[in-house]
Coordinates of C-alpha atoms in Angstrom, one line a residue:
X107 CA 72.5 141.0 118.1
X108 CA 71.8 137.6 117.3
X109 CA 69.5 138.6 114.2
X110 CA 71.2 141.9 114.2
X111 CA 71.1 145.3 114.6
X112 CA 71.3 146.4 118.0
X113 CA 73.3 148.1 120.7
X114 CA 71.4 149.8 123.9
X115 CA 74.6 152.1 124.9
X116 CA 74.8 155.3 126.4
X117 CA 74.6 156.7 129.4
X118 CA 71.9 158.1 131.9
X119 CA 70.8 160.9 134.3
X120 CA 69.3 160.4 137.3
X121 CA 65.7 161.1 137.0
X122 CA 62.3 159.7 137.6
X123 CA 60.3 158.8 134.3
X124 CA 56.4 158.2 134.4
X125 CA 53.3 157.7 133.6
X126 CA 50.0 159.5 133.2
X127 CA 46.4 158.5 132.9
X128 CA 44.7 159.3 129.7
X129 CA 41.0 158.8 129.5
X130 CA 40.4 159.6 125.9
X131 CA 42.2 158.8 122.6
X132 CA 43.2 161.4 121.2
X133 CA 42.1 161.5 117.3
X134 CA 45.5 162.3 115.9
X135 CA 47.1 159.1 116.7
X136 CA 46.6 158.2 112.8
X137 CA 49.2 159.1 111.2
X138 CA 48.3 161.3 107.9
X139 CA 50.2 160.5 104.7
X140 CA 52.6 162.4 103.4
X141 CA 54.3 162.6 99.8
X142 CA 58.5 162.9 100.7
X143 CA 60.0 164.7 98.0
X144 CA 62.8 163.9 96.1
X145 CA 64.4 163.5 92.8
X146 CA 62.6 160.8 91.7
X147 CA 58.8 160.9 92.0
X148 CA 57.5 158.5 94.9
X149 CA 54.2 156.9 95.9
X150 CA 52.2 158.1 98.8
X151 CA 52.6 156.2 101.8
X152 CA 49.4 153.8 103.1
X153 CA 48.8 154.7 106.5
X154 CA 50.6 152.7 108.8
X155 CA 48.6 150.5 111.1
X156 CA 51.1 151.3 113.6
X157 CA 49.5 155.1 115.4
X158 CA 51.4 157.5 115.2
X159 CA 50.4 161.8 114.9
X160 CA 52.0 164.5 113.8
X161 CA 54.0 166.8 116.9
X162 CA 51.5 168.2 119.2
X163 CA 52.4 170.0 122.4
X164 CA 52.6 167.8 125.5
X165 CA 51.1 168.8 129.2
X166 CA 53.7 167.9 132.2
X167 CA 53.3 164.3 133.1
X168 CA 51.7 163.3 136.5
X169 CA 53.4 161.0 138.6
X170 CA 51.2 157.9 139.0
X171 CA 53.3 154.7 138.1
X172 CA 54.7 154.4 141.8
X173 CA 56.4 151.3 141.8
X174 CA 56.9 151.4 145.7
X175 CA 53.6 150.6 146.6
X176 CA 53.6 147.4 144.4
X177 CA 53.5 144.8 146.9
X178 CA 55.5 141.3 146.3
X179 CA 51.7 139.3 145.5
X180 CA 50.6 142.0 143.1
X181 CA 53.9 141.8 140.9
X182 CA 53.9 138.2 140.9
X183 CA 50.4 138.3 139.6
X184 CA 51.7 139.9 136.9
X185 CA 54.7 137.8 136.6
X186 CA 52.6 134.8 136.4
X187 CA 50.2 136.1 133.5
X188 CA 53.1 137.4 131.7
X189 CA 54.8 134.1 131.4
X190 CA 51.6 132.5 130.6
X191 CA 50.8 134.7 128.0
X192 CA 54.6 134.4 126.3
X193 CA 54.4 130.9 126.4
X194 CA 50.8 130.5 124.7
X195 CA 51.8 133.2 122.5
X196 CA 55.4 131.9 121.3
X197 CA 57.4 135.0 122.9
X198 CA 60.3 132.5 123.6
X199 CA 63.7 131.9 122.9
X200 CA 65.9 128.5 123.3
X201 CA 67.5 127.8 126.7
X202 CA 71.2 128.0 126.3
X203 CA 71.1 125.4 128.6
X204 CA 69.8 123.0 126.3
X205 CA 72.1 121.9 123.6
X206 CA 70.0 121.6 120.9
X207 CA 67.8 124.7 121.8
X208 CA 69.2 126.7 119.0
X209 CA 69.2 123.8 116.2
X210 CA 65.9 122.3 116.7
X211 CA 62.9 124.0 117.0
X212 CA 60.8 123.4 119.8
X213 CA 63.4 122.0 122.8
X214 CA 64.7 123.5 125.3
X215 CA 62.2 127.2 124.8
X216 CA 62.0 130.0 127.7
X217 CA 60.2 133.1 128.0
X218 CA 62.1 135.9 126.2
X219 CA 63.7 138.5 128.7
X220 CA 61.6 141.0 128.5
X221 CA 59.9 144.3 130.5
X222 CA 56.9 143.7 133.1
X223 CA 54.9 146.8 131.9
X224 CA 55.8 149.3 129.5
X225 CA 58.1 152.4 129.4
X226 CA 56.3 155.7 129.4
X227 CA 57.1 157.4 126.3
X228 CA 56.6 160.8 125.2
X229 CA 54.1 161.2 122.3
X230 CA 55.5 163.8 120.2
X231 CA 59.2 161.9 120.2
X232 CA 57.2 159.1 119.1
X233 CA 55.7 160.9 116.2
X234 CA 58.6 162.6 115.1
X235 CA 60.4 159.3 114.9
X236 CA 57.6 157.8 113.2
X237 CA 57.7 161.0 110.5
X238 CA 61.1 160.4 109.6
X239 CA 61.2 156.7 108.8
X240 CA 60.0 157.0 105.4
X241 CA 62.8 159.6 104.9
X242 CA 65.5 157.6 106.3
X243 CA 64.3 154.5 104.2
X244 CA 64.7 156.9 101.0
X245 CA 67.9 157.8 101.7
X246 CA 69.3 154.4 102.3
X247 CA 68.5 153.6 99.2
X248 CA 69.9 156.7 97.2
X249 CA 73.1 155.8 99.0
X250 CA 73.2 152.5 97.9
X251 CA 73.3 153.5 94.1
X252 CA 75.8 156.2 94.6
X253 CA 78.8 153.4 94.3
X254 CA 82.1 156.0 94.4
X255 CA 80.6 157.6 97.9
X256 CA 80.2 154.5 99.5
X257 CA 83.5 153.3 98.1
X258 CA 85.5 156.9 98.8
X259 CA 84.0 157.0 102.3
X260 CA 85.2 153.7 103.3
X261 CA 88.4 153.9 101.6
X262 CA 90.3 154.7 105.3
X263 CA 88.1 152.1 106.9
X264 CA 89.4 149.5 104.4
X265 CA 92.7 149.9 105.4
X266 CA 92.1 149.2 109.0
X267 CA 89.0 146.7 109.5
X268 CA 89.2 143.9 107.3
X269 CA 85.2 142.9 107.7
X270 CA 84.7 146.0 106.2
X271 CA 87.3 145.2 103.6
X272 CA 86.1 142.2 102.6
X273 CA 82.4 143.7 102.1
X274 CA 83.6 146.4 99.8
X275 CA 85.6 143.9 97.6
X276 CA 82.0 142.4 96.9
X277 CA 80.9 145.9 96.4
X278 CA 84.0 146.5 94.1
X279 CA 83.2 143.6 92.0
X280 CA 79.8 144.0 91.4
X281 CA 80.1 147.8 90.3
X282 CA 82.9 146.5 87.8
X283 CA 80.3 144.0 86.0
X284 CA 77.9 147.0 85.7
X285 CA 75.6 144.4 88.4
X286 CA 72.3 146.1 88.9
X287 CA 69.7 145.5 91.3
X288 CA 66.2 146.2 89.8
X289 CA 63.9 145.0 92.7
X290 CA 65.4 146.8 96.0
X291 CA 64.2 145.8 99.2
X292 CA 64.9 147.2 102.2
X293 CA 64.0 146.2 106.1
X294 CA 65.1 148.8 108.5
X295 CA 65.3 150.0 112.5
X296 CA 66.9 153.3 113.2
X297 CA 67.4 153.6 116.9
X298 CA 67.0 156.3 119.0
X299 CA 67.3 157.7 122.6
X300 CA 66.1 161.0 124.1
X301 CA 68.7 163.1 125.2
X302 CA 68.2 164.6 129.1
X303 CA 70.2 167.5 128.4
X304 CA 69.4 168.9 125.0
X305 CA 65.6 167.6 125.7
X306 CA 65.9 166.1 122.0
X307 CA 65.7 162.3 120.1
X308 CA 69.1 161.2 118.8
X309 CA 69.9 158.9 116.5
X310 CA 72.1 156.0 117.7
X311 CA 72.3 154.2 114.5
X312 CA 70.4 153.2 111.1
X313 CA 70.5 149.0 110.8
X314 CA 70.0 148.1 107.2
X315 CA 70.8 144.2 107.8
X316 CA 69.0 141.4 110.1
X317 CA 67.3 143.9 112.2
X318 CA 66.1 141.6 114.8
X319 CA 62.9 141.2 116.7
X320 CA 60.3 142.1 114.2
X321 CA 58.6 139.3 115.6
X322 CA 58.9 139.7 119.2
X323 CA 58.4 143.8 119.0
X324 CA 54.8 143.3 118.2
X325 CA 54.6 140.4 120.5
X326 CA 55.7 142.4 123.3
X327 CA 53.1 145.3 122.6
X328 CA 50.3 142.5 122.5
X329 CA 51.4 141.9 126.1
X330 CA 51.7 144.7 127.7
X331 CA 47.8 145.7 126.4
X332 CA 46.9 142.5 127.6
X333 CA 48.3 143.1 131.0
X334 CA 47.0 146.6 131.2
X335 CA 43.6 145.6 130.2
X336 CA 43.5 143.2 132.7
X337 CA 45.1 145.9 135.6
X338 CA 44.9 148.6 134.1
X339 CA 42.2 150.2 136.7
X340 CA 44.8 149.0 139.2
X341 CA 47.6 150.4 138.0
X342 CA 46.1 153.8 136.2
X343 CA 47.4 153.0 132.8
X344 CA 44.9 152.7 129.7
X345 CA 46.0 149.9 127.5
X346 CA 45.1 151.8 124.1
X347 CA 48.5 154.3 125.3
X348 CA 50.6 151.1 123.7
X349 CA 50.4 151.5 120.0
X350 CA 49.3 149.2 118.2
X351 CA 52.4 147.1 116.5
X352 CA 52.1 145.1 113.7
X353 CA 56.0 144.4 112.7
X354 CA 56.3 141.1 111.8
X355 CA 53.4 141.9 109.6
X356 CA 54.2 144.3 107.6
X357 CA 57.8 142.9 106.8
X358 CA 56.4 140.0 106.3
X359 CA 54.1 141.8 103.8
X360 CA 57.3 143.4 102.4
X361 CA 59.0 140.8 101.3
X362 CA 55.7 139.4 100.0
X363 CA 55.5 141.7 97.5
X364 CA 59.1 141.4 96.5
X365 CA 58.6 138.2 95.9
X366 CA 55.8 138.9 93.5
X367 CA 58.1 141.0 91.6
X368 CA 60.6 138.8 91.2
X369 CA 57.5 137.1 89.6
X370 CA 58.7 133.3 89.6
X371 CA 55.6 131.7 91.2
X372 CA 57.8 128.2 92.2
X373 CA 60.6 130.4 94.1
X374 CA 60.9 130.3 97.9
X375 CA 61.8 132.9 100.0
X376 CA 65.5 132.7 101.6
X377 CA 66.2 133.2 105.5
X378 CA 70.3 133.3 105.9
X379 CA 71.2 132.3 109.7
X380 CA 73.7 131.6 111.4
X381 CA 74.5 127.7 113.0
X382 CA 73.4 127.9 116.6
X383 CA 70.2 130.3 116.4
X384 CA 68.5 130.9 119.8
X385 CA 66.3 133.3 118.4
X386 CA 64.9 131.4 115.7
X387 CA 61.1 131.9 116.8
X388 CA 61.5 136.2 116.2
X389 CA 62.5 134.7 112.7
X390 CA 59.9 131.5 112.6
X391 CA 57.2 134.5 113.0
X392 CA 58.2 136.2 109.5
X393 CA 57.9 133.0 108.1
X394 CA 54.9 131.8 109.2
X395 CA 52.9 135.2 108.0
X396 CA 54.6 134.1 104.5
X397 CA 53.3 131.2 104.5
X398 CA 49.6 131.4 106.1
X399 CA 48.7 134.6 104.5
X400 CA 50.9 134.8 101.8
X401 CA 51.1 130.8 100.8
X402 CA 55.0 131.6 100.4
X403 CA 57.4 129.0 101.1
X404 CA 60.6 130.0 103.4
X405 CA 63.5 127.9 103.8
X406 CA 66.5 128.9 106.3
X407 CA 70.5 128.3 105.3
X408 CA 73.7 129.3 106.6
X409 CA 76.0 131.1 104.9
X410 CA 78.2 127.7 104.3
X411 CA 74.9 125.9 103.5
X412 CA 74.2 128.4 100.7
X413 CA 78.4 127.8 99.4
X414 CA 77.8 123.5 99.3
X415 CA 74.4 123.7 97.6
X416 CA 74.1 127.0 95.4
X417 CA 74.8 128.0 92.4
X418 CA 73.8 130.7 90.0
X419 CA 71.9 130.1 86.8
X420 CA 73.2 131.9 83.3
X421 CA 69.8 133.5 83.7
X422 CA 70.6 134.9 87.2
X423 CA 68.7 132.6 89.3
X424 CA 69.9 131.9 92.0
X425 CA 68.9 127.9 93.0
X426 CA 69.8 126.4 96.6
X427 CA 69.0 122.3 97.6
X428 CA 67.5 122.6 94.2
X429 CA 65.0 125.4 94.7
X430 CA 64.8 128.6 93.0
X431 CA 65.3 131.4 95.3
X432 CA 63.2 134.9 94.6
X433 CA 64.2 136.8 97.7
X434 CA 67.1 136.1 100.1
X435 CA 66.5 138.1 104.1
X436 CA 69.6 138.2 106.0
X437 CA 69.8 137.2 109.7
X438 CA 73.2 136.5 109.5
X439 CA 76.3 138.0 107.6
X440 CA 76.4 141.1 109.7
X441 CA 79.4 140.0 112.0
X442 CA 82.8 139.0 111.1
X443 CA 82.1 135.7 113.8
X444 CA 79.1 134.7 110.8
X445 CA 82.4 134.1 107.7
X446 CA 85.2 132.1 109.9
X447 CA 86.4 130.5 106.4
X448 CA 85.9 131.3 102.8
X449 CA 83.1 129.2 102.5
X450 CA 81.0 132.0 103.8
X451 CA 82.4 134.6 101.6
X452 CA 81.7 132.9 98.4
X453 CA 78.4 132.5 99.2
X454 CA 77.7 136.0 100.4
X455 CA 79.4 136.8 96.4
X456 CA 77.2 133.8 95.4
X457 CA 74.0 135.5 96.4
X458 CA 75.6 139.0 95.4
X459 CA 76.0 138.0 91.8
X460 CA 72.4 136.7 91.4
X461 CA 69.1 138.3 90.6
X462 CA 67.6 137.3 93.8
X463 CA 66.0 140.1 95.8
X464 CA 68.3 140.8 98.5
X465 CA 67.8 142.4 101.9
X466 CA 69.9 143.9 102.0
X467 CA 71.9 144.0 98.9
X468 CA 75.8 144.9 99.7
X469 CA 75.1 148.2 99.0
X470 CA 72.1 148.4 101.4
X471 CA 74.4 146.9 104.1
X472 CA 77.2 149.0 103.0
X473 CA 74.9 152.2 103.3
X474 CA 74.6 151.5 107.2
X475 CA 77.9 151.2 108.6
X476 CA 78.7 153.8 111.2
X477 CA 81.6 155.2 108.7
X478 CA 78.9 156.3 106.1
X479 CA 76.3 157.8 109.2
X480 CA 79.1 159.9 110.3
X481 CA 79.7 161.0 107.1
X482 CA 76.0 162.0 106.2
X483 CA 76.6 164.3 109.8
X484 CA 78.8 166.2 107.5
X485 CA 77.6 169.6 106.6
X486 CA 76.5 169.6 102.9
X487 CA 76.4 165.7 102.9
X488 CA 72.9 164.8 103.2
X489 CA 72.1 167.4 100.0
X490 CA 74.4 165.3 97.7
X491 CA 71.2 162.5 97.7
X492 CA 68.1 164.8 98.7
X493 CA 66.0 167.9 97.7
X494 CA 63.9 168.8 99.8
X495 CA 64.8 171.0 102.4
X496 CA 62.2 170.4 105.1
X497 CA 63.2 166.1 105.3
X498 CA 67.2 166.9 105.2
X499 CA 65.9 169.4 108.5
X500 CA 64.3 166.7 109.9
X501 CA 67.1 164.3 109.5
X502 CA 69.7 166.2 111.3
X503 CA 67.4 167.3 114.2
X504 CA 68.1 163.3 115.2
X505 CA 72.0 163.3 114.5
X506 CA 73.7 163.6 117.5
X507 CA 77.6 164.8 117.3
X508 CA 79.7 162.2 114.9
X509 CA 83.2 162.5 114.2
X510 CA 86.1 160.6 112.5
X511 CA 89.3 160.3 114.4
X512 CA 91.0 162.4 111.8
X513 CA 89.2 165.4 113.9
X514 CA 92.3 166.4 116.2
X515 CA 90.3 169.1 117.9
X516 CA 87.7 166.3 119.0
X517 CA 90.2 163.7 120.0
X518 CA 91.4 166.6 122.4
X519 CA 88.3 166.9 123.7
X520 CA 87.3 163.0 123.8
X521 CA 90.8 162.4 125.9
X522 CA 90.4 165.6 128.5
X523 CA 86.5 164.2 128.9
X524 CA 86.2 160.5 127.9
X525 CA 82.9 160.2 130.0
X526 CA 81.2 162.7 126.8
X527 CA 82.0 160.9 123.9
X528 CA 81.4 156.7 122.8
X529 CA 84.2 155.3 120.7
X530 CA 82.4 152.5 118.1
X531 CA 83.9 150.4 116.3
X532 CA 82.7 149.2 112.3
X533 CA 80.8 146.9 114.2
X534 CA 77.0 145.6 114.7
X535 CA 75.1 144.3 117.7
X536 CA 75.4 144.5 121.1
X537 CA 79.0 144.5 123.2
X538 CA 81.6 146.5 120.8
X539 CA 81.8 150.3 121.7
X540 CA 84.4 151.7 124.2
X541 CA 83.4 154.0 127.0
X542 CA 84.6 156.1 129.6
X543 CA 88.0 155.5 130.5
X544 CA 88.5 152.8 128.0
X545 CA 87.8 156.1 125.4
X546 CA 91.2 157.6 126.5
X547 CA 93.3 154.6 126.5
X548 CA 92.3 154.0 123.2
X549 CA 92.7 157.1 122.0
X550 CA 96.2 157.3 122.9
X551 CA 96.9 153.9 121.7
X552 CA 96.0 154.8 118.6
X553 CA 97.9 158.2 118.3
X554 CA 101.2 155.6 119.0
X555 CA 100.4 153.7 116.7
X556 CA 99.3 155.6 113.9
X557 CA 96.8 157.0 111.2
X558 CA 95.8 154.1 109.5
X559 CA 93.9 152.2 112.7
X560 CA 92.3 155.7 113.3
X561 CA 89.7 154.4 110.6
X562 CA 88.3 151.8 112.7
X563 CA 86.1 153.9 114.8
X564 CA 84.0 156.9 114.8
X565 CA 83.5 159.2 118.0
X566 CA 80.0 159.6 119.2
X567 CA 78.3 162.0 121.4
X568 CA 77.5 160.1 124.7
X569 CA 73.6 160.6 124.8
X570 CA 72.3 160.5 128.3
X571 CA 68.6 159.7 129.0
X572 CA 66.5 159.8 131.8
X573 CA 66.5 156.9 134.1
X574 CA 63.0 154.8 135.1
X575 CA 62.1 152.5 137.7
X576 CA 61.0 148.9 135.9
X577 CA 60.3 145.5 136.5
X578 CA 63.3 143.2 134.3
X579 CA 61.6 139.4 134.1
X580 CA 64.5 136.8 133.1
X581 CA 64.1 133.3 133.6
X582 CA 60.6 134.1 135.3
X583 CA 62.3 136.3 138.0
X584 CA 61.4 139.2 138.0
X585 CA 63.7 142.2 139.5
X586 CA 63.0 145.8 140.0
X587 CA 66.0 148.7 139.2
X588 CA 66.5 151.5 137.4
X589 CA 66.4 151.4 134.0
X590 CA 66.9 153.4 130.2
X591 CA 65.5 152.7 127.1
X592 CA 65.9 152.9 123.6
X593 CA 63.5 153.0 120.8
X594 CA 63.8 150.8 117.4
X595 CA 61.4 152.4 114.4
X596 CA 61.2 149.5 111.4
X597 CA 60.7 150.6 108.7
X598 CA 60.3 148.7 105.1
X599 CA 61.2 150.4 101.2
X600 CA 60.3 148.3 97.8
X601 CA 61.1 149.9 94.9
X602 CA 61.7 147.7 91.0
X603 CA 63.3 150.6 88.8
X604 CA 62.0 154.3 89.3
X605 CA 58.3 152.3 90.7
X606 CA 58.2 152.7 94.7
X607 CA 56.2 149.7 95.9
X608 CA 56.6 150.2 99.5
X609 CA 57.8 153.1 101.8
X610 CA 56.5 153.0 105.0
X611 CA 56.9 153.2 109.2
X612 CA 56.7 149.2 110.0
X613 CA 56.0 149.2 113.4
X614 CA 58.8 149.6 116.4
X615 CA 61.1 147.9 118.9
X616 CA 61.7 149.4 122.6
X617 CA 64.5 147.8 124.5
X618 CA 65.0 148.3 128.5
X619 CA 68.4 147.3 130.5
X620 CA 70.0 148.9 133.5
X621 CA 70.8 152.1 133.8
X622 CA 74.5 150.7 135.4
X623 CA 75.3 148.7 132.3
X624 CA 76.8 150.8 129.6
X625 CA 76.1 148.2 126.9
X626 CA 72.1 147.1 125.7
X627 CA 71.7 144.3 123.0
X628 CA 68.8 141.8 123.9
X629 CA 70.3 138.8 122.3
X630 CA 73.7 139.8 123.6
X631 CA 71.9 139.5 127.4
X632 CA 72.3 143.2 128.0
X633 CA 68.9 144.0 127.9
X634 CA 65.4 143.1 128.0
X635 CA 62.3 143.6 125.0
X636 CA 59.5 146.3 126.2
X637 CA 57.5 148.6 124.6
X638 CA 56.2 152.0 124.6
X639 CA 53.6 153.5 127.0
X640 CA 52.6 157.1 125.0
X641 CA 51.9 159.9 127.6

């Protein structure tokens, strides 16, 4: 993930997934608010502009999309328009080709990899992912103030994965100076895949730092109704089956009104990167809604930037290059490859120890490590931070199977029938998690070597969707194979003291790649940016 979060990983059955033709809009794709309850009281939600409906029943999808009778001159029609309309549009990325392409904005620039049309999706998965995104965001952020079971949980992990380690000593220090965090903001994607054999929507993971392509999701969306309402009639698709997607807006809008709170009207708004950022324009888009409908001044940093020019005021504030900082957004800090000396580390403590708004705080980040999702999987768990009976259902209808490696019964299991479990490592983005045979050997590597390394990993039900034929358009070639997806929901939570400001579904992110290739991160060239075609 270069901005974060991502991994496209499991496996898939072979299948054919399609499209149908609707011919009316259905009413219900307005999603109706809904109070979550919990200890504390909350706001209702504003509707999203994103659509999404409550669960309704589904008829059997008719087989329409038949990408065999696509000729060569139709597709490249479509090819053409696409790249056209990415390029007018700013759905680009820099050319590693190019040396400067990640440094200087505006050389070297290519058409992000993206999907020719979109994946068919099914409408009541989409809803229920929708539903739960407010929930998720809510519990997030009750872990993040419950410092022992963040610390206890990780305790193992700390032992084995020094990334990990080195997060929790932040943690550590700032519960010992009693550090609170008033203004809590939260940008989030939980990531899903439907499941071909228990016909359900699994969880893959919750990202609570530099979730990427809040830009390019909605981007995406934009072009594949612009496509279809230009062949739609051709291709029996009705452009209003994308939903609308306005993500870069609304967490653009988020971090708006954190930095309202904060309430320092000369303060800038702080984007962390890393050196060499080829996908700068996903984050240029954030910043440019800051600035032309909020009149909010971003500046970017590294992590080693923020270490030679920062410093912390007695009153809190933190103040970079000479400029107060009110909230700092994280699209680095995520990978151990983003603090190669201690220069980074002092200025992720910098930050930490300031009364910037941070997204996420160490807590937030701590609160989505694989470690603490497989611990929520754990019965009773999810009760320790919620209430309500109905949301901690509807949580653990997406958990698929998690396990520690402390489970011998499962490691049994996992080395008799590798191809059923995924092995992942305390790890974000795309490229880290161990499959199929690799499971095994790693399995009995660590039984030689012994308990402590165990706390590395988790072991994950493999999750096999169903397979789709698609169009994958790199480097404005475009080539047909079979294909899986996996949704992103965003979702954004703004909360100063027991006052929620924001909790709300923030739009979505589909990613496509082959059905071959076991691992999926965009940025990581595994996979390519789509979105969702409801039927």
């Amino acid at each position: 993930m270069v901005g974060g979060c991502s991994s496209l990983s499991y496996s898939s059955s072979s299948s054919t997934f399609i499209a149908t033709t609707t011919t009316t809009l259905s009413s219900s794709l307005n999603l109706i608010p809904r109070r979550f309850l919990f200890r504390s009281p909350l706001n209702p939600r504003k509707p999203s502009p994103l659509r999404c409906a409550r669960s309704l029943t589904m008829e059997s999808p008719k087989p329409i999309l038949d990408f065999e009778k696509f000729d060569d001159g139709f597709v490249q029609k479509l090819v053409y328009d696409a790249l056209v309309w990415s390029s007018l549009h700013g759905l680009v990325v820099g050319d590693k080709t190019y040396q400067k392409s990640g440094t200087v904005p505006g050389v070297g620039m290519m058409h992000a990899p993206i999907a020719l049309l979109p994946t068919p999706f099914p409408e009541s998965y989409w809803n229920q992912a929708c539903e739960v995104a407010p929930i998720f965001n809510e519990l997030v952020d009750r872990i993040s103030l419950d410092g022992k079971f963040i610390q206890d949980s990780l305790s193992r992990t700390k032992k084995a994965d020094v990334f990990t380690s080195r997060l929790l000593d932040i943690h550590s220090k700032m519960l010992e100076s009693n550090k609170r965090e008033d203004i809590r903001l939260g940008l989030h994607r939980s990531d899903y895949m439907l499941d071909e054999e228990t016909k359900s929507l699994l969880q893959i993971e919750m990202n609570t730092i530099s979730c990427s392509f809040p830009g390019f999701g909605r981007l995406v969306s934009e072009l594949h109704q612009s496509l279809l309402r230009s062949y739609g009639d051709h291709l029996g698709l009705d452009s209003k089956r994308v939903p609308i997607n306005a993500s870069s807006i609304q967490f653009a809008d988020a971090m708006a009104k954190a930095w309202l709170e904060y309430n320092n009207p000369r303060a800038v708004v702080m984007v962390v990167v890393q050196p060499d950022e080829r996908n700068m324009y996903d984050q240029h888009w954030l910043s440019s809604v800051l600035r032309e409908k909020h009149n909010i001044v971003t500046i970017r940093k590294t992590l080693a930037e923020v270490e030679n020019e920062g410093r912390v005021q007695e009153d809190g504030t933190l103040v970079v290059g000479g400029q107060a900082v009110s909230v700092v957004y994280y699209r680095s800090g995520y990978t151990p490859r983003d603090y190669p000396s201690e220069s980074e580390w002092n200025a992720r403590l910098l930050i930490e120890q300031s009364s910037a708004v941070k997204c996420p705080s160490i807590a937030y980040h701590l609160a989505g490590t694989k470690k603490i999702q497989q611990e929520l999987a754990k019965p009773g768990v999810l009760e320790r931070f919620m209430d309500n009976k109905d949301d901690i259902a509807k949580l653990r209808k997406c958990f698929a199977g998690l396990w520690s490696l402390d489970d011998q019964e499962i490691i049994k299991k996992a080395i008799e029938k590798p191809e059923l479990f995924v092995m992942k490592p305390q790890r974000e983005g795309g490229g880290n998690n161990i499959y199929g045979d690799d499971v095994r050997e790693n399995l009995l590597r660590l039984q030689k070597e012994g308990e402590e390394e165990n706390a590395a990993y988790i072991l994950m039900q493999r999750i096999f969707p169903k397979v789709s034929n698609v169009f994958l358009l790199r480097e404005g070639v475009y080539h047909k194979d079979q294909a899986i997806s996996e949704l992103g929901v965003y979702g954004a939570y703004l909360r100063n003291k027991e006052r929620v400001i924001i909790n709300e579904q923030s739009g979505y992110l589909m990613r496509t790649k082959v059905s071959s290739s076991d691992e999926g991160g965009v940025a990581a060239g595994y996979a390519v940016l789509d979105s969702i075609y409801l039927n």
